Short mmCIF file of C-alpha atoms and ligand atoms in Angstrom, two decimals:
data_model
loop_
_atom_site.label_atom_id
_atom_site.label_comp_id
_atom_site.label_asym_id
_atom_site.label_seq_id
_atom_site.Cartn_x
_atom_site.Cartn_y
_atom_site.Cartn_z
CA UNK Q 1 4.15 12.31 4.64
CA UNK Q 2 2.79 10.22 1.79
CA UNK Q 3 2.06 6.53 2.07
CA UNK Q 4 5.13 5.47 0.11
CA UNK Q 5 7.46 7.46 2.35
CA UNK Q 6 5.86 5.96 5.45
CA UNK Q 7 6.23 2.47 3.99
CA UNK Q 8 9.93 3.12 3.34
CA UNK Q 9 10.40 4.51 6.83
CA UNK Q 10 8.88 1.38 8.38
CA UNK Q 11 11.07 -0.79 6.14
CA UNK Q 12 14.13 1.14 7.27
CA UNK Q 13 13.11 0.76 10.91
CA UNK Q 14 12.88 -3.00 10.39
CA UNK Q 15 16.35 -3.11 8.87
CA UNK Q 16 17.74 -1.13 11.80
CA UNK Q 17 15.98 -3.39 14.27
CA UNK Q 18 17.58 -6.41 12.60
CA UNK Q 19 21.04 -4.88 12.48
CA UNK Q 20 20.76 -3.86 16.15
CA UNK Q 21 19.86 -7.42 17.18
CA UNK Q 22 22.80 -8.79 15.19
CA UNK Q 23 25.21 -6.24 16.64
CA UNK Q 24 24.09 -6.94 20.15
CA UNK Q 25 24.70 -10.65 19.59
CA UNK Q 26 28.12 -10.05 18.03
CA UNK Q 27 29.16 -7.83 20.93
CA UNK Q 28 28.06 -10.43 23.40
CA UNK Q 29 30.12 -13.12 21.67
CA UNK Q 30 33.11 -10.76 21.44
CA UNK Q 31 32.96 -10.33 25.21
CA UNK Q 32 32.71 -14.08 25.76
CA UNK Q 33 35.84 -14.52 23.70
CA UNK Q 34 37.81 -12.91 26.52
CA UNK Q 35 37.36 -16.34 28.07
CA UNK Q 36 40.24 -18.42 26.59
CA UNK Q 37 38.44 -21.74 26.69
CA UNK Q 38 35.38 -20.37 24.95
CA UNK Q 39 37.54 -18.52 22.47
CA UNK Q 40 39.42 -21.69 21.55
CA UNK Q 41 36.33 -23.75 20.69
CA UNK Q 42 34.54 -20.82 19.12
CA UNK Q 43 37.48 -20.01 16.81
CA UNK Q 44 37.62 -23.63 15.71
CA UNK Q 45 33.88 -23.62 15.14
CA UNK Q 46 33.88 -20.48 12.96
CA UNK Q 47 36.82 -21.89 10.97
CA UNK Q 48 34.90 -25.12 10.31
CA UNK Q 49 31.77 -23.24 9.39
CA UNK Q 50 33.70 -21.19 6.87
CA UNK Q 51 35.35 -24.28 5.36
CA UNK Q 52 31.94 -25.93 5.17
CA UNK Q 53 30.49 -22.93 3.32
CA UNK Q 54 33.44 -22.84 0.92
CA UNK Q 55 33.68 -26.49 -0.08
CA UNK Q 56 32.10 -27.70 -3.27
CA UNK Q 57 32.44 -31.46 -2.75
CA UNK Q 58 29.47 -33.15 -1.22
CA UNK Q 59 31.21 -35.87 0.87
CA UNK Q 60 33.67 -33.36 2.29
CA UNK Q 61 30.78 -31.04 2.86
CA UNK Q 62 28.89 -33.51 5.03
CA UNK Q 63 31.99 -34.33 7.09
CA UNK Q 64 32.64 -30.62 7.73
CA UNK Q 65 29.01 -30.08 8.62
CA UNK Q 66 29.17 -32.79 11.28
CA UNK Q 67 32.42 -31.44 12.65
CA UNK Q 68 30.96 -27.94 12.88
CA UNK Q 69 27.85 -29.30 14.60
CA UNK Q 70 29.99 -31.20 17.07
CA UNK Q 71 31.92 -28.05 17.92
CA UNK Q 72 28.68 -26.14 18.33
CA UNK Q 73 27.47 -28.76 20.83
CA UNK Q 74 30.73 -28.39 22.71
CA UNK Q 75 30.25 -24.61 22.83
CA UNK Q 76 26.69 -24.96 24.11
CA UNK Q 77 27.77 -27.43 26.76
CA UNK Q 78 30.59 -25.17 27.88
CA UNK Q 79 28.20 -22.20 28.09
CA UNK Q 80 25.91 -24.13 30.41
CA UNK Q 81 28.85 -24.69 32.78
CA UNK Q 82 29.41 -20.94 33.03
CA UNK Q 83 25.65 -20.21 33.26
CA UNK Q 84 25.23 -18.50 29.92
CA UNK Q 85 22.05 -19.23 27.98
CA UNK Q 86 22.98 -20.80 24.61
CA UNK Q 87 20.33 -18.69 22.88
CA UNK Q 88 22.70 -15.72 23.38
CA UNK Q 89 24.80 -17.10 20.52
CA UNK Q 90 22.05 -16.01 18.12
CA UNK Q 91 20.44 -12.62 17.49
CA UNK Q 92 17.21 -12.02 19.40
CA UNK Q 93 14.69 -10.78 16.87
CA UNK Q 94 11.40 -9.23 17.98
CA UNK Q 95 9.36 -11.33 15.56
CA UNK Q 96 10.20 -15.03 15.59
CA UNK Q 97 8.14 -15.57 12.44
CA UNK Q 98 10.07 -13.31 10.05
CA UNK Q 99 13.21 -12.60 12.14
CA UNK Q 100 12.43 -8.89 11.69
CA UNK Q 101 12.77 -9.02 7.91
CA UNK Q 102 9.08 -8.13 7.59
CA UNK Q 103 8.70 -10.86 4.98
CA UNK Q 104 7.77 -14.50 5.34
CA UNK Q 105 7.41 -16.92 2.42
CA UNK Q 106 7.38 -14.03 -0.05
CA UNK Q 107 4.51 -12.32 1.79
CA UNK Q 108 4.47 -9.37 4.15
CA UNK Q 109 4.60 -10.57 7.76
CA UNK Q 110 1.78 -9.60 10.14
CA UNK Q 111 4.24 -7.74 12.37
CA UNK Q 112 5.17 -5.47 9.47
CA UNK Q 113 1.54 -4.76 8.61
CA UNK Q 114 0.87 -3.88 12.22
CA UNK Q 115 3.78 -1.42 12.32
CA UNK Q 116 2.76 0.04 8.98
CA UNK Q 117 -0.83 0.58 10.08
CA UNK Q 118 0.26 2.21 13.32
CA UNK Q 119 2.61 4.51 11.41
CA UNK Q 120 -0.06 5.42 8.85
CA UNK Q 121 -2.65 6.09 11.52
CA UNK Q 122 -0.23 8.23 13.53
CA UNK Q 123 0.59 10.21 10.43
CA UNK Q 124 -3.05 10.73 9.52
CA UNK Q 125 -3.96 11.88 12.99
CA UNK Q 126 -0.78 13.26 14.56
CA UNK Q 127 -0.98 10.58 17.25
CA UNK Q 128 -4.30 11.84 18.52
CA UNK Q 129 -5.79 9.81 21.31
CA UNK Q 130 -9.41 9.04 20.76
CA UNK Q 131 -12.32 8.25 23.01
CA UNK Q 132 -13.32 4.61 23.06
CA UNK Q 133 -16.56 2.64 23.41
CA UNK Q 134 -15.51 1.76 26.94
CA UNK Q 135 -15.55 5.46 27.97
CA UNK Q 136 -19.27 5.85 27.32
CA UNK Q 137 -21.21 7.25 30.22
CA UNK Q 138 -24.45 5.27 30.52
CA UNK Q 139 -25.95 8.04 32.70
CA UNK Q 140 -26.23 10.41 29.77
CA UNK Q 141 -27.37 7.78 27.29
CA UNK Q 142 -30.99 7.28 26.34
CA UNK Q 143 -32.45 4.29 24.48
CA UNK Q 144 -31.66 5.81 21.10
CA UNK Q 145 -28.01 6.43 22.08
CA UNK Q 146 -27.64 2.85 23.29
CA UNK Q 147 -29.03 1.52 20.01
CA UNK Q 148 -26.64 3.73 18.06
CA UNK Q 149 -23.71 2.58 20.13
CA UNK Q 150 -24.63 -1.09 19.61
CA UNK Q 151 -25.01 -0.54 15.89
CA UNK Q 152 -21.57 1.07 15.58
CA UNK Q 153 -19.90 -1.51 17.81
CA UNK Q 154 -21.38 -4.33 15.74
CA UNK Q 155 -20.28 -2.62 12.54
CA UNK Q 156 -16.69 -2.38 13.85
CA UNK Q 157 -16.68 -6.04 14.88
CA UNK Q 158 -18.05 -7.23 11.56
CA UNK Q 159 -15.92 -5.15 9.22
CA UNK Q 160 -14.79 -6.06 6.53
CA UNK Q 161 -17.85 -8.32 6.33
CA UNK Q 162 -20.22 -5.39 6.07
CA UNK Q 163 -22.40 -4.18 3.23
CA UNK Q 164 -22.90 -0.64 4.52
CA UNK Q 165 -19.87 1.52 3.92
CA UNK Q 166 -21.24 5.04 4.26
CA UNK Q 167 -22.25 5.83 7.78
CA UNK Q 168 -23.77 9.27 8.28
CA UNK Q 169 -24.16 10.44 11.86
CA UNK Q 170 -26.54 13.36 11.96
CA UNK Q 171 -27.10 15.53 15.04
CA UNK Q 172 -26.86 19.01 16.53
CA UNK Q 173 -23.90 20.34 18.49
CA UNK Q 174 -23.23 18.43 21.68
CA UNK Q 175 -25.26 15.42 20.55
CA UNK Q 176 -22.15 13.21 20.74
CA UNK Q 177 -21.27 12.92 17.02
CA UNK Q 178 -17.55 13.50 17.49
CA UNK Q 179 -17.46 11.18 20.45
CA UNK Q 180 -18.98 8.36 18.38
CA UNK Q 181 -16.60 8.94 15.46
CA UNK Q 182 -13.67 8.78 17.86
CA UNK Q 183 -14.93 5.50 19.31
CA UNK Q 184 -15.06 4.02 15.82
CA UNK Q 185 -11.57 5.36 15.01
CA UNK Q 186 -10.17 3.92 18.22
CA UNK Q 187 -11.79 0.54 17.71
CA UNK Q 188 -10.57 0.23 14.13
CA UNK Q 189 -7.01 1.29 15.04
CA UNK Q 190 -7.02 -1.45 17.65
CA UNK Q 191 -8.09 -3.86 14.94
CA UNK Q 192 -5.03 -2.78 12.92
CA UNK Q 193 -6.80 -0.95 10.12
CA UNK Q 194 -5.38 2.32 8.84
CA UNK Q 195 -7.66 5.09 10.00
CA UNK Q 196 -7.80 8.66 8.71
CA UNK Q 197 -9.70 11.10 10.93
CA UNK Q 198 -10.20 14.65 9.69
CA UNK Q 199 -12.50 17.51 10.50
CA UNK Q 200 -14.30 18.74 7.39
CA UNK Q 201 -12.30 21.94 7.77
CA UNK Q 202 -8.96 20.09 7.68
CA UNK Q 203 -10.10 17.98 4.77
CA UNK Q 204 -11.12 21.07 2.82
CA UNK Q 205 -7.69 22.58 3.48
CA UNK Q 206 -5.95 19.40 2.27
CA UNK Q 207 -8.07 19.50 -0.88
CA UNK Q 208 -7.09 23.15 -1.44
CA UNK Q 209 -3.39 22.35 -1.04
CA UNK Q 210 -3.72 19.38 -3.36
CA UNK Q 211 -5.54 21.50 -5.94
CA UNK Q 212 -2.68 24.00 -6.03
CA UNK Q 213 0.00 21.30 -5.99
CA UNK Q 214 1.30 22.31 -2.55
CA UNK Q 215 0.78 18.99 -0.80
CA UNK Q 216 -0.46 15.58 -1.80
CA UNK Q 217 -1.66 14.49 1.63
CA UNK Q 218 -5.25 14.57 0.38
CA UNK Q 219 -4.48 11.30 -1.44
CA UNK Q 220 -4.02 9.59 1.93
CA UNK Q 221 -7.72 10.18 2.64
CA UNK Q 222 -8.53 8.16 -0.47
CA UNK Q 223 -6.31 5.27 0.58
CA UNK Q 224 -7.02 4.84 4.29
CA UNK Q 225 -8.99 1.73 5.18
CA UNK Q 226 -11.41 3.85 7.21
CA UNK Q 227 -12.04 7.58 6.70
CA UNK Q 228 -13.90 9.64 9.27
CA UNK Q 229 -14.96 13.20 8.46
CA UNK Q 230 -16.09 15.22 11.46
CA UNK Q 231 -18.57 18.10 11.25
CA UNK Q 232 -19.28 18.15 7.55
CA UNK Q 233 -20.89 21.48 6.70
CA UNK Q 234 -18.73 23.68 8.93
CA UNK Q 235 -16.05 24.17 6.27
CA UNK Q 236 -16.15 27.07 3.81
CA UNK Q 237 -17.27 26.13 0.30
CA UNK Q 238 -14.34 26.94 -1.99
CA UNK Q 239 -15.06 27.33 -5.69
CA UNK Q 240 -13.95 24.35 -7.81
CA UNK Q 241 -12.57 22.62 -4.71
CA UNK Q 242 -14.92 21.76 -1.86
CA UNK Q 243 -17.74 20.04 -3.77
CA UNK Q 244 -15.48 18.56 -6.45
CA UNK Q 245 -12.96 16.99 -4.09
CA UNK Q 246 -15.60 15.81 -1.64
CA UNK Q 247 -17.48 14.05 -4.43
CA UNK Q 248 -14.29 12.55 -5.80
CA UNK Q 249 -13.33 11.32 -2.33
CA UNK Q 250 -16.67 9.77 -1.46
CA UNK Q 251 -17.19 8.29 -4.89
CA UNK Q 252 -13.70 6.79 -5.20
CA UNK Q 253 -13.94 5.27 -1.75
CA UNK Q 254 -17.39 3.87 -2.50
CA UNK Q 255 -16.22 2.33 -5.78
CA UNK Q 256 -13.29 0.70 -3.95
CA UNK Q 257 -15.59 -0.40 -1.13
CA UNK Q 258 -13.73 1.63 1.52
CA UNK Q 259 -15.88 2.86 4.40
CA UNK Q 260 -16.42 6.56 5.09
CA UNK Q 261 -17.99 7.87 8.29
CA UNK Q 262 -19.41 11.37 8.33
CA UNK Q 263 -20.73 13.41 11.21
CA UNK Q 264 -22.81 16.44 10.39
CA UNK Q 265 -25.26 19.01 11.63
CA UNK Q 266 -26.94 18.93 8.25
CA UNK Q 267 -29.95 16.85 7.33
CA UNK Q 268 -29.65 14.93 4.05
CA UNK Q 269 -31.85 17.58 2.42
CA UNK Q 270 -29.45 20.28 3.58
CA UNK Q 271 -26.57 18.26 2.17
CA UNK Q 272 -28.36 18.31 -1.16
CA UNK Q 273 -28.74 22.08 -1.13
CA UNK Q 274 -25.25 22.87 0.24
CA UNK Q 275 -23.28 20.48 -1.96
CA UNK Q 276 -24.84 18.88 -5.00
CA UNK Q 277 -26.99 16.07 -6.24
CA UNK Q 278 -24.04 13.74 -6.89
CA UNK Q 279 -22.72 13.95 -3.33
CA UNK Q 280 -26.25 13.59 -1.97
CA UNK Q 281 -26.89 10.47 -4.04
CA UNK Q 282 -23.61 8.84 -2.95
CA UNK Q 283 -24.17 9.55 0.74
CA UNK Q 284 -27.83 8.65 0.57
CA UNK Q 285 -27.38 5.41 -1.43
CA UNK Q 286 -29.79 3.09 0.44
CA UNK Q 287 -27.87 -0.09 -0.36
CA UNK Q 288 -24.59 1.22 0.98
CA UNK Q 289 -25.50 3.78 3.64
CA UNK Q 290 -26.69 3.91 7.22
CA UNK Q 291 -28.14 7.17 8.52
CA UNK Q 292 -28.01 7.64 12.27
CA UNK Q 293 -29.99 10.51 13.77
CA UNK Q 294 -28.91 11.59 17.25
CA UNK Q 295 -31.11 13.42 19.73
CA UNK Q 296 -30.43 17.10 19.67
CA UNK Q 297 -30.15 17.48 23.45
CA UNK Q 298 -26.68 18.82 24.34
CA UNK Q 299 -24.99 16.06 26.37
CA UNK Q 300 -22.12 18.28 27.37
CA UNK Q 301 -24.56 20.22 29.54
CA UNK Q 302 -25.88 17.16 31.39
ZN1 ZN M 401 7.29 -10.70 11.51
#
């Protein structure tokens, strides 16, 4: 699903949420109206409210407003005698700041952003559950691993106040590259950023589909707040696609100051020979990149 569709879906969900809250409230009041005494005051109250909304004359308007308020007080008092909470007269919205409209003072409410980010992240990753920093097993960590973990944790805490936006995690199979990428993904999802996690193989496939106009999901990788590419170098190199789209992706994200994490078996020199000079220079840019080398010992065997 593209970003626009997801945005619309979240907007629709908000509208439904709002309508549901209003319906629930209306049904509750309808039931209360079975009670003749409540029904009598409530009918009077709604009549007054309507008159108040219709009138154009200010003095009449104020008088009607007071009358309506008086009736409302009577209703609330009556409700307390039959042990009904007066708040039940109004819809119960999930977000008290925007009343589930998703907008507050012309700006998008935080609750909407949170929902949107969750939806985007789910779509990027098919609701994958990731490892987290708290799952790390200290028994299999050496000094170098601990330093790496601290560095990544600190990066996650500091973002967006970070200058390094290309993080290359280099290590052999079983060195814990994927684990670390997942920890970062998990941490950033919890901080409400949109996270796109792809294996290099999946990314290559998205680029191929995009190239032939079959799907535009590749564009999501450009837009996500955080992109993580796992196991760069294991994908086949497709002519006119792999190098071109990878460069475009990394370069566009770098220009827009969007972080990209890469895990790979390849040394930077191997990246140069497998891809090209432009990709190498983007990933190796000293001002913007951190290179993390993991020990090659296979931790899965420990
Ligand atoms: Zn809200």
